[in-house]
Structures are given as C-alpha cells and as structure tokens.
XYZ file of C-alpha atoms in Angstrom:
717
model
C -22.560 -30.022 -9.811
C -20.098 -31.004 -7.127
C -21.162 -29.947 -3.636
C -18.578 -28.348 -1.388
C -19.378 -30.881 1.307
C -18.598 -33.659 -1.103
C -15.439 -31.886 -2.138
C -14.305 -31.856 1.467
C -15.288 -35.420 2.314
C -14.835 -37.238 -0.971
C -12.545 -40.226 -1.268
C -9.686 -39.727 -3.746
C -11.340 -41.853 -6.419
C -14.621 -39.909 -6.117
C -12.894 -36.579 -6.350
C -10.856 -37.652 -9.343
C -13.963 -38.848 -11.206
C -15.874 -35.655 -10.346
C -13.045 -33.475 -11.608
C -12.661 -35.539 -14.738
C -16.367 -35.196 -15.588
C -15.875 -31.435 -15.982
C -14.379 -30.474 -19.321
C -10.727 -29.400 -18.988
C -8.729 -27.326 -21.417
C -6.663 -29.551 -23.631
C -3.052 -28.921 -24.592
C -0.677 -30.837 -26.752
C 2.899 -31.528 -25.705
C 5.274 -30.264 -28.356
C 8.887 -29.231 -28.548
C 9.453 -25.500 -28.114
C 10.786 -22.849 -30.393
C 10.184 -20.270 -27.626
C 9.042 -21.098 -24.087
C 5.443 -20.069 -23.589
C 3.489 -19.430 -20.417
C -0.085 -20.344 -20.981
C -2.341 -17.370 -20.326
C -6.081 -17.008 -20.187
C -6.760 -14.125 -22.536
C -9.509 -12.372 -24.416
C -9.003 -10.126 -27.427
C -8.126 -6.544 -26.627
C -6.998 -3.849 -29.007
C -3.296 -3.653 -29.512
C -0.837 -2.161 -32.016
C -2.155 -3.109 -35.467
C 1.103 -4.016 -36.998
C 3.387 -6.355 -35.054
C 5.028 -9.536 -36.325
C 3.667 -12.702 -34.639
C 6.355 -15.086 -33.573
C 5.487 -18.708 -33.022
C 6.255 -20.509 -29.779
C 5.628 -23.899 -28.235
C 5.346 -25.260 -24.798
C 7.827 -27.299 -22.818
C 5.100 -28.140 -20.245
C 3.553 -31.669 -20.163
C 0.043 -32.269 -21.373
C -2.656 -30.994 -19.126
C -4.168 -33.655 -16.877
C -6.836 -33.610 -14.159
C -5.350 -32.519 -10.854
C -4.443 -35.138 -8.306
C -7.028 -35.672 -5.550
C -6.856 -32.785 -3.111
C -5.756 -33.448 0.456
C -8.369 -31.495 2.288
C -7.413 -29.185 5.199
C -8.166 -30.634 8.650
C -9.264 -27.243 9.873
C -12.266 -27.240 7.587
C -13.852 -30.209 9.338
C -17.021 -31.597 7.901
C -19.625 -29.699 5.939
C -19.177 -26.439 4.128
C -17.540 -24.280 6.711
C -14.519 -22.450 5.310
C -12.524 -20.298 7.612
C -11.308 -16.986 6.195
C -8.604 -14.461 6.703
C -7.856 -10.960 5.617
C -4.880 -8.732 5.414
C -3.658 -5.199 5.723
C -1.969 -2.443 3.874
C -0.351 0.960 4.383
C 2.125 3.916 3.824
C 4.695 5.045 1.170
C 7.418 7.640 0.483
C 7.455 11.408 0.764
C 7.572 14.712 -1.181
C 9.398 13.378 -4.249
C 7.654 10.050 -3.873
C 4.381 8.953 -2.474
C 1.706 10.698 -0.500
C 1.555 8.714 2.739
C -1.264 7.120 4.641
C -3.966 9.653 5.467
C -3.272 10.371 9.034
C -5.948 8.700 11.027
C -8.808 11.003 9.997
C -11.260 8.212 9.317
C -11.712 6.241 12.453
C -12.918 2.965 11.063
C -14.784 1.767 14.136
C -17.093 4.772 13.796
C -17.789 4.203 10.085
C -20.768 2.429 8.669
C -19.385 0.429 5.755
C -22.524 -0.094 3.718
C -24.917 2.629 2.592
C -28.492 2.342 1.272
C -29.380 6.092 1.211
C -26.395 7.774 -0.466
C -24.499 6.760 -3.580
C -20.775 6.432 -3.087
C -19.734 9.001 -5.702
C -22.763 11.307 -5.598
C -21.014 14.308 -3.961
C -17.904 14.286 -6.141
C -19.009 17.174 -8.315
C -19.901 19.366 -5.305
C -16.612 19.060 -3.407
C -14.598 22.277 -3.101
C -11.488 22.849 -5.198
C -8.051 22.422 -3.635
C -7.043 25.932 -2.476
C -3.739 27.719 -2.976
C -2.503 29.085 0.382
C -1.370 32.740 0.596
C 2.323 33.010 -0.330
C 3.346 34.946 2.765
C 1.618 32.353 5.016
C 3.439 29.409 3.398
C 6.816 31.067 3.552
C 6.307 32.005 7.189
C 5.511 28.356 7.999
C 8.541 27.200 6.025
C 10.822 29.464 8.009
C 9.419 28.133 11.195
C 10.006 24.565 10.011
C 13.674 25.028 9.165
C 14.674 26.589 12.477
C 15.532 23.315 14.289
C 18.212 22.553 11.750
C 20.046 25.871 11.440
C 22.303 27.992 13.598
C 21.589 31.698 13.911
C 23.859 32.673 11.022
C 22.420 30.013 8.696
C 18.847 30.990 9.666
C 19.501 34.673 8.935
C 20.785 33.750 5.489
C 17.716 31.580 4.803
C 15.448 34.362 6.029
C 17.052 36.722 3.517
C 16.631 34.192 0.719
C 12.974 33.697 1.605
C 12.289 37.483 1.641
C 14.007 37.831 -1.746
C 11.890 35.020 -3.088
C 8.652 36.453 -1.665
C 9.231 39.881 -3.199
C 10.661 38.610 -6.427
C 10.286 35.425 -8.503
C 8.088 33.825 -5.797
C 5.402 36.436 -6.344
C 5.386 35.778 -10.097
C 5.283 32.000 -9.684
C 2.509 32.294 -7.115
C 0.373 34.360 -9.525
C 0.839 31.742 -12.273
C -0.137 29.016 -9.780
C -3.305 30.927 -8.940
C -4.078 31.097 -12.662
C -3.554 27.344 -12.944
C -5.889 26.752 -10.002
C -8.697 28.697 -11.743
C -8.532 26.240 -14.635
C -8.446 23.057 -12.486
C -10.476 21.789 -9.599
C -7.277 20.278 -8.193
C -4.195 22.195 -9.318
C -1.905 19.584 -7.753
C -3.429 16.269 -8.927
C -1.523 15.663 -12.207
C 1.737 17.107 -10.947
C 1.661 15.005 -7.814
C 0.895 11.781 -9.633
C 3.798 12.356 -12.019
C 6.420 13.791 -9.658
C 5.708 11.559 -6.688
C 5.158 8.331 -8.624
C 5.165 8.040 -12.379
C 8.397 9.869 -13.135
C 10.421 7.733 -10.736
C 12.980 5.521 -12.481
C 14.074 3.478 -9.468
C 12.348 0.158 -8.623
C 9.070 1.419 -7.315
C 8.146 -2.128 -6.163
C 11.023 -2.021 -3.704
C 11.123 1.658 -2.747
C 7.555 2.956 -3.069
C 5.033 0.133 -2.803
C 3.201 -0.277 0.493
C 2.302 -3.458 2.300
C 1.082 -4.778 5.588
C 0.167 -7.903 7.526
C -3.279 -9.340 8.158
C -4.222 -9.179 11.914
C -6.429 -12.296 11.954
C -3.928 -14.262 14.022
C -5.227 -12.110 16.899
C -8.877 -13.180 16.748
C -9.545 -15.834 14.130
C -6.752 -18.288 13.802
C -3.038 -18.667 14.474
C -0.509 -19.657 11.823
C -1.138 -23.223 10.748
C 0.249 -25.158 7.855
C -2.245 -26.400 5.308
C -4.734 -23.577 5.805
C -3.585 -21.353 2.933
C -6.456 -22.135 0.539
C -9.254 -22.531 3.031
C -8.527 -19.102 4.541
C -7.977 -17.439 1.146
C -11.296 -18.414 -0.363
C -13.575 -16.546 2.118
C -11.083 -13.685 2.309
C -11.293 -13.238 -1.480
C -15.018 -13.611 -1.419
C -15.491 -10.737 1.013
C -13.226 -8.585 -1.097
C -15.346 -9.400 -4.126
C -18.455 -8.446 -2.168
C -16.893 -5.041 -1.475
C -16.163 -4.676 -5.252
C -19.822 -5.495 -5.873
C -20.919 -2.826 -3.305
C -18.618 -0.298 -4.907
C -19.969 -1.031 -8.397
C -23.482 -0.515 -7.016
C -22.280 2.701 -5.233
C -23.373 1.318 -1.859
C -20.078 1.855 -0.071
C -20.697 4.548 2.552
C -19.263 7.992 1.790
C -16.506 8.767 4.312
C -16.668 11.901 6.389
C -14.425 13.816 8.727
C -16.978 15.037 11.264
C -19.784 16.235 9.079
C -17.517 17.036 6.112
C -17.840 14.749 3.112
C -14.566 13.329 1.864
C -13.509 12.715 -1.725
C -14.103 9.002 -2.744
C -12.283 9.008 -6.035
C -9.394 6.859 -4.764
C -11.820 3.943 -4.192
C -12.281 3.627 -7.978
C -8.594 2.520 -8.207
C -8.767 -0.296 -5.643
C -9.870 -2.669 -8.387
C -9.027 -3.184 -12.032
C -6.075 -0.820 -11.865
C -2.444 -1.209 -12.797
C 0.638 0.932 -13.416
C 2.100 0.581 -16.933
C 5.873 1.155 -17.285
C 7.151 3.829 -19.664
C 10.676 4.665 -20.803
C 10.586 8.151 -19.260
C 7.249 8.161 -17.407
C 4.840 5.445 -16.309
C 1.049 5.637 -16.792
C -1.900 4.176 -14.866
C -4.542 2.054 -16.502
C -7.843 1.897 -14.577
C -10.728 -0.095 -15.909
C -13.224 -0.069 -13.025
C -16.758 1.004 -13.822
C -19.825 1.368 -11.681
C -22.982 -0.457 -12.721
C -24.342 2.848 -14.075
C -21.194 3.319 -16.175
C -21.206 -0.099 -17.845
C -19.379 -3.426 -17.854
C -16.436 -3.935 -15.553
C -13.658 -6.592 -15.757
C -14.439 -9.413 -13.310
C -11.527 -11.860 -13.513
C -8.864 -12.566 -10.932
C -5.195 -13.284 -11.524
C -3.483 -15.991 -9.410
C 0.328 -16.252 -9.122
C 1.835 -19.485 -7.862
C 5.373 -20.843 -8.150
C 6.280 -18.564 -11.040
C 3.134 -19.350 -13.029
C 0.077 -17.207 -13.844
C -3.545 -18.272 -13.908
C -6.865 -16.528 -14.299
C -10.483 -17.262 -13.551
C -13.637 -15.195 -13.591
C -15.214 -14.081 -10.347
C -18.668 -14.103 -11.983
C -20.551 -17.076 -13.415
C -23.914 -16.793 -15.137
C -24.470 -13.374 -13.574
C -23.652 -14.261 -9.962
C -20.453 -14.111 -7.980
C -18.458 -17.257 -7.317
C -18.790 -18.480 -3.720
C -16.046 -19.482 -1.256
C -16.526 -23.192 -2.070
C -16.105 -22.397 -5.751
C -13.059 -20.243 -5.104
C -11.685 -23.094 -3.032
C -12.135 -25.438 -6.009
C -10.344 -22.995 -8.304
C -7.406 -22.320 -5.995
C -7.030 -26.002 -5.160
C -6.803 -26.833 -8.856
C -4.106 -24.162 -9.349
C -2.164 -25.259 -6.271
C -2.214 -28.952 -7.188
C -0.999 -28.253 -10.731
C 1.790 -26.040 -9.546
C 2.922 -28.502 -6.862
C 2.968 -31.402 -9.270
C 4.443 -29.755 -12.385
C 7.633 -27.679 -12.963
C 7.804 -24.104 -11.725
C 7.112 -21.330 -14.220
C 9.596 -18.765 -15.384
C 8.421 -16.142 -12.877
C 7.690 -13.352 -15.335
C 6.162 -11.255 -12.522
C 9.628 -10.642 -11.172
C 10.254 -8.237 -14.062
C 7.877 -5.739 -12.418
C 10.484 -5.260 -9.640
C 12.946 -3.812 -12.155
C 14.075 -0.211 -12.455
C 11.254 1.375 -14.430
C 12.927 2.195 -17.730
C 14.418 -1.352 -17.895
C 11.005 -2.913 -17.246
C 9.490 -0.678 -19.915
C 12.071 -1.806 -22.467
C 11.557 -5.476 -21.546
C 7.830 -5.048 -21.828
C 8.221 -3.697 -25.364
C 10.562 -6.555 -26.193
C 7.928 -9.051 -24.991
C 5.341 -7.395 -27.233
C 7.689 -7.512 -30.212
C 8.422 -11.168 -29.516
C 4.753 -12.032 -29.913
C 1.822 -9.617 -30.231
C -0.209 -11.987 -28.119
C 1.931 -10.930 -25.172
C 0.371 -7.492 -25.252
C -3.084 -9.017 -24.880
C -1.808 -11.104 -21.964
C -0.260 -8.097 -20.224
C -3.491 -6.170 -20.635
C -5.347 -9.112 -19.121
C -3.334 -8.719 -15.922
C -3.724 -4.939 -15.967
C -7.482 -5.175 -16.240
C -7.940 -7.882 -13.573
C -9.796 -7.137 -10.326
C -6.679 -7.860 -8.275
C -3.886 -10.410 -7.925
C -4.029 -13.398 -5.596
C -0.509 -14.482 -4.545
C 0.010 -18.060 -3.285
C 3.358 -17.855 -1.462
C 5.151 -20.946 -0.148
C 6.738 -19.075 2.756
C 5.545 -19.621 6.349
C 6.370 -16.437 8.253
C 6.355 -16.439 12.043
C 3.777 -14.142 13.510
C 2.273 -13.445 16.910
C -0.024 -10.573 18.090
C 3.045 -8.971 19.687
C 5.522 -9.562 16.864
C 4.598 -9.085 13.202
C 8.196 -8.649 12.041
C 8.669 -11.587 9.748
C 5.161 -11.494 8.308
C 5.491 -7.805 7.562
C 8.977 -8.192 5.997
C 7.939 -11.024 3.686
C 4.764 -9.251 2.709
C 6.770 -6.242 1.670
C 9.903 -7.859 0.252
C 8.971 -11.497 -0.425
C 9.233 -13.711 -3.538
C 8.977 -11.349 -6.553
C 7.792 -14.128 -8.835
C 4.487 -14.218 -6.995
C 3.778 -10.472 -6.836
C 2.791 -8.275 -9.713
C 4.446 -5.054 -8.403
C 2.488 -2.688 -10.697
C -0.916 -3.934 -9.645
C -2.941 -1.724 -7.307
C -3.725 -4.656 -5.051
C -1.961 -7.986 -4.470
C -3.561 -10.202 -1.786
C -0.831 -12.515 -0.462
C -1.621 -15.817 1.208
C 1.237 -17.693 2.853
C 1.593 -21.431 3.314
C 0.785 -21.293 7.058
C -2.455 -19.375 6.557
C -1.107 -15.919 7.390
C -1.703 -13.185 4.892
C -0.623 -9.720 3.734
C -1.421 -6.978 1.302
C 0.975 -5.487 -1.257
C 0.029 -2.450 -3.353
C 1.326 -0.026 -5.867
C 1.013 3.326 -4.129
C 0.445 5.615 -7.091
C -3.369 5.313 -7.560
C -4.419 5.634 -3.911
C -3.276 6.219 -0.384
C -3.592 3.577 2.294
C -6.803 4.658 4.071
C -8.882 3.739 1.051
C -7.388 0.240 1.221
C -7.931 0.036 4.973
C -11.583 0.931 4.560
C -11.969 -2.115 2.300
C -9.988 -4.306 4.627
C -12.088 -3.197 7.627
C -15.229 -4.217 5.747
C -13.864 -7.705 5.125
C -12.686 -8.044 8.708
C -16.050 -6.963 10.004
C -17.883 -9.554 7.890
C -15.477 -12.291 8.747
C -15.791 -11.667 12.480
C -19.622 -11.577 12.160
C -19.456 -15.041 10.606
C -16.911 -16.395 13.138
C -14.345 -16.809 10.389
C -16.460 -19.356 8.631
C -18.458 -19.703 5.434
C -22.138 -20.278 6.344
C -23.706 -20.175 2.915
C -24.480 -22.835 0.355
C -21.916 -25.562 -0.186
C -22.887 -26.204 -3.783
C -20.136 -25.950 -6.398
C -21.323 -25.133 -9.903
C -19.627 -26.439 -13.042
C -17.773 -23.208 -13.594
C -14.843 -23.102 -16.105
C -11.531 -24.248 -14.740
C -8.757 -21.687 -14.297
C -6.653 -21.229 -17.388
C -2.939 -20.774 -17.297
C -1.690 -17.543 -18.849
C 1.135 -18.215 -21.177
C 3.574 -15.684 -22.542
C 5.977 -16.262 -25.406
C 9.430 -15.839 -23.956
C 12.920 -16.553 -25.172
C 16.380 -17.020 -23.614
C 16.851 -13.224 -23.274
C 13.680 -12.877 -21.163
C 14.590 -15.937 -19.058
C 18.044 -14.453 -18.416
C 16.531 -11.043 -17.533
C 14.156 -12.702 -15.054
C 17.150 -14.353 -13.366
C 19.163 -11.119 -13.332
C 16.185 -9.168 -11.910
C 15.622 -11.699 -9.124
C 19.278 -11.618 -8.144
C 19.307 -7.804 -8.013
C 16.018 -7.751 -6.113
C 17.198 -10.101 -3.388
C 20.405 -8.203 -3.075
C 18.578 -4.984 -2.485
C 15.946 -6.264 -0.042
C 18.516 -8.274 1.924
C 19.863 -4.920 3.106
C 16.553 -4.077 4.788
C 16.223 -4.150 8.578
C 12.583 -4.186 9.601
C 10.890 -4.746 12.964
C 7.173 -4.697 13.760
C 6.179 -4.881 17.447
C 3.130 -4.200 19.570
C 3.476 -1.956 22.603
C 0.861 -3.381 24.893
C 1.125 -1.312 28.167
C -1.515 1.154 27.041
C -3.127 2.641 23.956
C -5.716 5.151 22.746
C -8.097 4.665 25.654
C -5.674 5.859 28.276
C -4.285 8.654 26.144
C -7.776 9.999 25.534
C -8.378 9.868 29.265
C -5.235 11.913 29.746
C -6.507 14.341 27.002
C -3.467 13.612 24.833
C -4.019 13.275 21.119
C -2.881 9.720 20.340
C -1.243 10.519 17.028
C 0.637 13.536 18.441
C 1.705 11.365 21.402
C 3.375 8.906 19.071
C 4.979 11.603 16.889
C 6.547 13.389 19.887
C 7.701 10.086 21.298
C 9.394 9.380 18.002
C 11.066 12.774 18.025
C 12.413 12.094 21.545
C 13.600 8.588 20.603
C 15.418 9.894 17.515
C 17.066 12.660 19.611
C 18.152 10.039 22.171
C 19.617 7.751 19.497
C 21.246 10.364 17.286
C 21.783 13.414 19.482
C 20.108 15.830 17.036
C 16.617 16.668 15.708
C 15.201 14.412 13.031
C 13.456 16.058 10.088
C 10.192 14.195 9.767
C 7.362 13.695 7.273
C 3.900 12.803 8.530
C 0.836 12.617 6.262
C -2.204 14.794 6.563
C -5.249 13.982 4.459
C -6.716 16.568 2.098
C -9.643 14.526 0.897
C -12.168 17.180 1.918
C -11.213 18.723 -1.440
C -11.881 17.453 -4.913
C -9.458 14.606 -5.673
C -7.435 15.550 -2.641
C -4.694 13.245 -1.425
C -2.106 14.399 1.100
C -0.139 17.279 2.581
C 3.003 17.078 4.745
C 2.991 17.712 8.506
C 6.525 18.410 9.795
C 6.552 17.115 13.363
C 10.092 18.307 14.115
C 9.166 21.742 15.413
C 11.120 24.081 17.651
C 8.595 23.289 20.364
C 9.287 19.580 20.009
C 13.025 20.105 20.011
C 12.941 22.266 23.166
C 10.917 19.592 24.932
C 13.323 16.858 23.796
C 16.272 18.814 25.189
C 14.407 19.326 28.461
C 13.680 15.606 28.791
C 17.422 14.945 28.512
C 18.461 17.798 30.842
C 18.632 16.514 34.451
C 18.368 20.019 35.798
C 14.930 20.637 34.350
C 11.960 19.996 36.629
C 9.029 17.755 35.861
C 6.789 20.821 35.662
C 9.050 22.463 33.044
C 9.105 19.321 30.970
C 5.327 18.981 31.145
C 4.761 22.541 30.106
C 7.077 22.152 27.170
C 5.397 18.930 26.167
C 1.968 20.619 26.196
C 3.344 23.374 23.942
C 4.667 20.726 21.525
C 1.327 18.966 21.545
C -0.485 22.196 20.825
C 1.824 23.086 17.927
C 1.474 19.663 16.329
C -2.309 19.633 16.654
C -2.486 23.099 15.107
C -0.342 22.039 12.145
C -2.450 18.968 11.548
C -5.650 20.956 11.295
C -4.068 23.502 9.001
C -2.744 20.812 6.643
C -6.088 19.018 6.544
C -7.712 22.270 5.509
C -5.306 22.917 2.622
C -3.147 25.377 4.603
C 0.090 23.396 4.614
C 3.166 24.697 2.751
C 5.018 21.698 1.257
C 2.677 21.111 -1.675
C 2.551 24.811 -2.263
C 6.300 25.092 -2.504
C 6.325 22.090 -4.810
C 3.789 23.786 -7.059
C 5.893 26.908 -7.278
C 8.954 24.903 -8.196
C 7.090 23.034 -10.903
C 5.690 26.284 -12.353
C 9.302 27.521 -12.675
C 10.317 24.310 -14.427
C 7.424 24.496 -16.837
C 8.354 28.126 -17.632
C 12.000 27.141 -18.314
C 13.135 29.384 -15.465
C 16.211 28.657 -13.274
C 15.541 26.889 -10.013
C 15.000 29.568 -7.443
C 17.649 29.983 -4.794
C 15.256 28.913 -2.011
C 15.315 25.271 -3.286
C 19.118 25.123 -3.391
C 19.547 26.559 0.112
C 20.969 24.252 2.810
C 17.844 24.823 4.917
C 15.637 23.277 2.299
C 17.465 19.936 2.191
C 18.420 19.811 5.887
C 14.833 20.212 6.971
C 13.652 17.356 4.650
C 12.647 19.188 1.462
C 13.117 17.423 -1.858
C 12.450 14.005 -0.369
C 15.203 14.190 2.315
C 13.239 13.392 5.454
C 15.121 11.063 7.752
C 11.902 10.002 9.430
C 9.232 9.025 6.939
C 6.063 8.270 8.955
C 2.432 7.330 8.631
C -0.448 6.624 10.953
C -2.507 3.757 9.526
C -5.553 4.700 11.599
C -7.200 3.443 14.773
C -7.745 -0.108 13.486
C -6.007 -3.500 13.711
C -4.404 -2.867 10.354
C -0.793 -1.892 10.210
C 1.699 -1.504 7.404
C 5.107 -0.655 6.186
C 7.313 0.839 3.459
C 11.038 1.618 3.172
C 13.000 4.637 4.381
C 13.010 7.724 2.165
C 16.767 8.156 2.424
C 19.728 5.852 3.000
C 20.375 7.219 6.474
C 16.731 7.349 7.451
C 13.838 5.321 8.782
C 10.464 4.243 7.580
C 8.011 4.323 10.452
C 4.396 3.232 10.422
C 1.997 2.750 13.306
C -1.589 1.954 14.226
C -3.175 3.027 17.535
C -5.768 0.908 19.218
C -7.551 1.199 22.555
C -5.076 -1.073 24.361
C -1.894 -1.021 22.231
C 0.272 0.777 19.663
C 1.662 -1.364 16.816
C 4.808 0.161 15.276
C 6.743 -0.925 12.220
C 10.227 0.544 11.731
C 12.600 0.009 8.840
C 16.180 1.073 8.067
C 19.093 -0.049 5.899
C 21.667 -2.454 7.394
C 24.387 -0.852 5.247
C 23.989 2.463 7.047
C 26.066 2.392 10.249
C 24.091 5.304 11.746
C 20.659 3.675 11.842
C 19.187 0.734 13.691
C 15.417 0.048 13.376
C 15.375 -2.234 16.413
C 17.051 0.325 18.697
C 14.816 3.208 17.548
C 11.657 1.199 18.025
C 12.644 -0.054 21.502
C 13.760 3.475 22.501
C 10.405 4.894 21.405
C 8.538 2.341 23.488
C 10.521 3.529 26.529
C 9.614 7.119 25.569
C 5.952 6.129 25.732
C 6.427 5.187 29.409
C 8.511 8.333 30.106
C 5.788 10.596 28.681
C 2.960 8.919 30.564
C 4.992 9.053 33.769
C 5.539 12.749 33.206
C 1.762 13.359 33.294
C 1.356 11.124 36.347
C 4.210 12.698 38.343
C 3.078 16.244 37.528
C -0.323 15.561 39.120
C 1.181 14.428 42.467
C-alpha cells in the first residue's frame, strides 16, 4: 500500500518502484488492421448475431507512468485541495424545460436527511392537473397583446373563440381522458417533443453548462492544480451518490409542500442514446433497496477514454486514491499519442450520430459493450488542457469553454460531465433531457458546502490501497470513423465559433437590498431585461422564463411569459421623458404584481403553454389538421412553437450560474443567479445575426438595475 503522503513526497525513483510493484495491464504492440481504442469493459447483453471484426493497436506497449511531478499547492502531507463546478438552463417549448425558477433556495435547504427517505413521498404526490380551457385561452390572449395591433388582435380573438367552441373543446376533452389514465399527462410527450425528437446537435443547442464558483472562496486559477482539485471534487460528488443510493438526500420542499424527487435518479448512471428518428434515455441508477448500481467513472483526456471503479472492496475510493488514478491517466496521455477523440461524435446531428453508432457496432460487436459501459457509468470526468481566464466579476471565458469547449473530452449525451481545466478551474456540462438544472444545483451545493467546511482540503486518511489501475477503453475504428471524427470536429468548431457569450457579475447590490425594498428579486431581473431589450431593439421581446411544477408527480416545468402588457407599458413610460417618476413607479408596481401572479399560477399547474402543447399533440395523434390557432401570426410572434427571442432561466439564489444557447437565430440566451450582494448574468447571442449583441444587452440591463433602484429611491423623496 502506497501512502498518499509518500506519493506526494516520494523521490522519482521511489515513485517509479512503487508504481511498478503494482500489477499493470499488459498489452502487446502489433500492427493494426483497424485502429482500436482500449476500453475497460464488462460483458453486457447485446445483439446476439453480429459479425466480429478483428482489430489491432497502433499504440506502444503499456509501461509504468513516468514519475509524477507533484503539485506545489498540495504541500506536505495528505491535504488535497478541491473544487466544484456549476450547471444550468436549456431551451424552450419545442426544446428543453428550463431551470426551475428559483423555488428551492439552497441556503435554506438541509442537504442530508436521517428521518425521511428521499423517494418516500413519490407515490403520494398529486397528479399534474389540466387547466380549464377557457382559463388557458384567456391567458393566451393576454400574452399575445404586446405583439399585435388592434386589427391583428381582433382576428386572433376570433380564432381563439372559434377554437374554444369547436375543435378545442373536443381536444380538451380527449386531454382530460388522457389525464385520467396517467399521473402526469405531459411527461412522455414533453420528453419526446422537447428533447428526444430533436435532430439538430443537442450537444450544441440544448445541453446546459456552467462554471464552478470556487475561484471566489477557495482558490484562484493556477496551473498545475487540475488533478489535486479534481480528486476531492469528485469524491464529494461520489458521497452525494452514496447518500442518494441510501435515500438520505433531503426531500426538497417549496414552503411546506413536498416536491417531486424523480429527477435526482437521473443525475448518475444516465445517458441519452441516439436513434435515427428519436433518441432514448438509458438510466441505470438504483437505490440500495433496489439492488446493485454501476459504480465506475469514465475519464476523457486528449481524445482517449479510461475507466476505473469508484468502489474497492466495498468502500469508496478516497481523494488520495482518485489522485493516483487521475495522475496515471494524465501521465499516460501526456507521454503517448493523442487518441482519435471518439467522444466528438456525440456532438453530431442526432440521426448522423445514430447511424455512426450503428456502424461502430457492425464494425465490431465489442463496440456495443464499450458504448454501454460509458452509458452506465456514474458520470464523466473531463481533463481539459485549456486554461480559461476567470475572476469573480468575469466568468465569460470559463463559461464559454465549459459550454462549447473541446468536443473530444466531453460525452455530450451523458447526464453529467465534470470538466477540470489545466489551471484548476472547473465547469459542468450536462444533457438536459433527463433533468432540469435545480436538481444538479442541489448536488453541487452539497459538494460546495462540504468543501468549504473542510477549507478546500482533504483531511482524511492518506493511505492509498492497491486498487486496480485505470484501464483504457478501446473501440475498433476504421478510416471511415476517423474521417467522420475529423468532419464532426470541423463542423462543431465552425458552429460554436459563431457564439457570442458574456458572463459578468453586477456587484452594486443584490437580493438583500431588493428584499429590503420589497421587490421580488427574480421579477426585478426579468423586468430589467424587458426594459433593456426595449432600449436595444425598440420593441417588446417575447420571453420564456421557467416555472417549476415539481409539486406534482414527475413535474418539470411550465412557461412564464414575462413580456406582459403591464411590462410593456412600464418600459414605454421609462423611455418617455414626459412621464413623472410617480407614474413610472406605479406602472412598475403593476408589472411586478402581474409577473408575481403568473409565477404562482404556473407553479400550481395553471399556466397555459403546456396545455396548448397538449392540445396540439392530441390533434396530431388523432390525425387531425393543425388547428388555426397554431398557424396564426400571434402564436409565433409571441414566442409559441419555440420562437422566444429571450430564453431565460434563474439558476437560484446560490453561487452557481450557468448558460445555454439562444432559442432562435435572432434571439438571446439569458441565465442569472441572484445572491445577497450581486447578480451574475450570462448572456449569449449569435455573431452572424446583425440585430443582436450579448455584450450590449447585458451592459444595458445592468444600467437598468440602477435605473429601477433609483426609481424607488426618488419616489420616496
């Protein structure tokens, strides 16, 4: 057994001898028929009849890793500093349900439970309701008003009345019948329509990501700290997995109302699987009561894939042992040729990736076993060579690289990729389909809490057991696959190079002052964004904000539409020099009240967007023509059908922020977290669109924050 202290302080010759004493996997060097990527695998069922094609390796014989150069920051002894990361939002109606809008305030949550079991109330949660048809249509008419003139609105009103008294009534009745047969009438539809039916690159357009905030209170960017910070970070994530398996993660609540916890099952051991016409989700997580659960990690580094088990002889590997495993992988990858970068294929358009996946399986049936190994893994650890600049006031580069960085070291279909950069900064990158961001943030907040409690250091045993070395995961590939990887990377970088993204902290004030002023912090930001968009573009901006519906069985999200008539009237008043401060303040209060009312209605299953989607899908299933309501100008102009120009999410009242891309070419992606003393905003747009500028919108919104606060101060004089 090699102690962690010795690992840190050993002379090169000692380290080499210690590593050599542990048995290493052997591998012969032979000439290739097909290039293979060595993969740690275990037998899993696959198609019974597939031809096996032989392949050999171009890689040199395996040798013990060169002596590790140990990070200066670790000092002596077994103290390992650790970092964590963050995650967040995704696209709208026709895409992803966004971050659940700040309902769970993490600083008020207890993250470990000993009295309740995590999933014990699942069967007692209420079913997702179907709102009354007349109520939903009335709200829809109210939402489209800002985008229509009087003549257009009258036409839309006639269309809505015709729908309500005709086909809409029939579709609504069928939806009610569906709801009687299902506890959540929307669940399967939403998963398919918002995520699994998409044929675009979901890694680029739908995945969510976000930077780790540890540069603010643990350690600034520093070269050479990648592995030392990763090992404790990973360990705390594994501890959360262990708590989840034991059902000791605290049940979340909104006030006294229990929230659905189903999404937490998909944080680990979950992966999207590409299909030619529709993807699927494989989830292999099990609680202790349900049985055995996969316990291995996947590590991506320089185009190569490795795996090692997070459990050894019934106990979890420790940070010193994770350090040993990651150092081994890093040294091999830095001293040997780069791998083919098979992970880049996950960034493909979905049908293309599905076809290439089938081709890989036909090439060698072993490839299916290897793909399933990745799918079943706890999560993916990404060792990225980039060193993004980051400060507590400017997360731009770290956020951008976390979201659109090297595709060969991200498995885009995996529910959770934990990215560690060369300079010790970190980020999260997640497939959005299995869960919304607040589930992820709960886990990240747990890790952050534990890391802070331990001052960013490992204070446990420094012993390193003789655990098996990581094994490289090797696919059989051929020239076609190698060419496709190159083509995919070229297309990926071309697409993401068009992205403009900024992530800044507004530090003049935050939640504490807004609460003192009796202004809801989320509504404050949403109205400021409406004003900023109006200033920049001279018109109202149809906007999507997430509301959480987790008080219902398997609930996910509903759409709040912040661009109300009340908000537009206030924006116009703010730009009208003839209006008094009192008039502006009164209009602002009306806009606040309207937004707050909509939020509560949506959280209680009384929104209208998901209802209208359900009616449309009923019509499609019945083979009926698309009702006129959905082809009306008002529907698209107000954002329906995935046409919101402002696609927004609150990532809660924590240090964790996030990002995703705009929903439309001429739109913005906008994500924000609200803390006591600051508001961190991330804004994205496309460079190729001459109408949009993420930098300008973000800076304008910060000025609007000041204008709104000044309005409340001046009115009191």
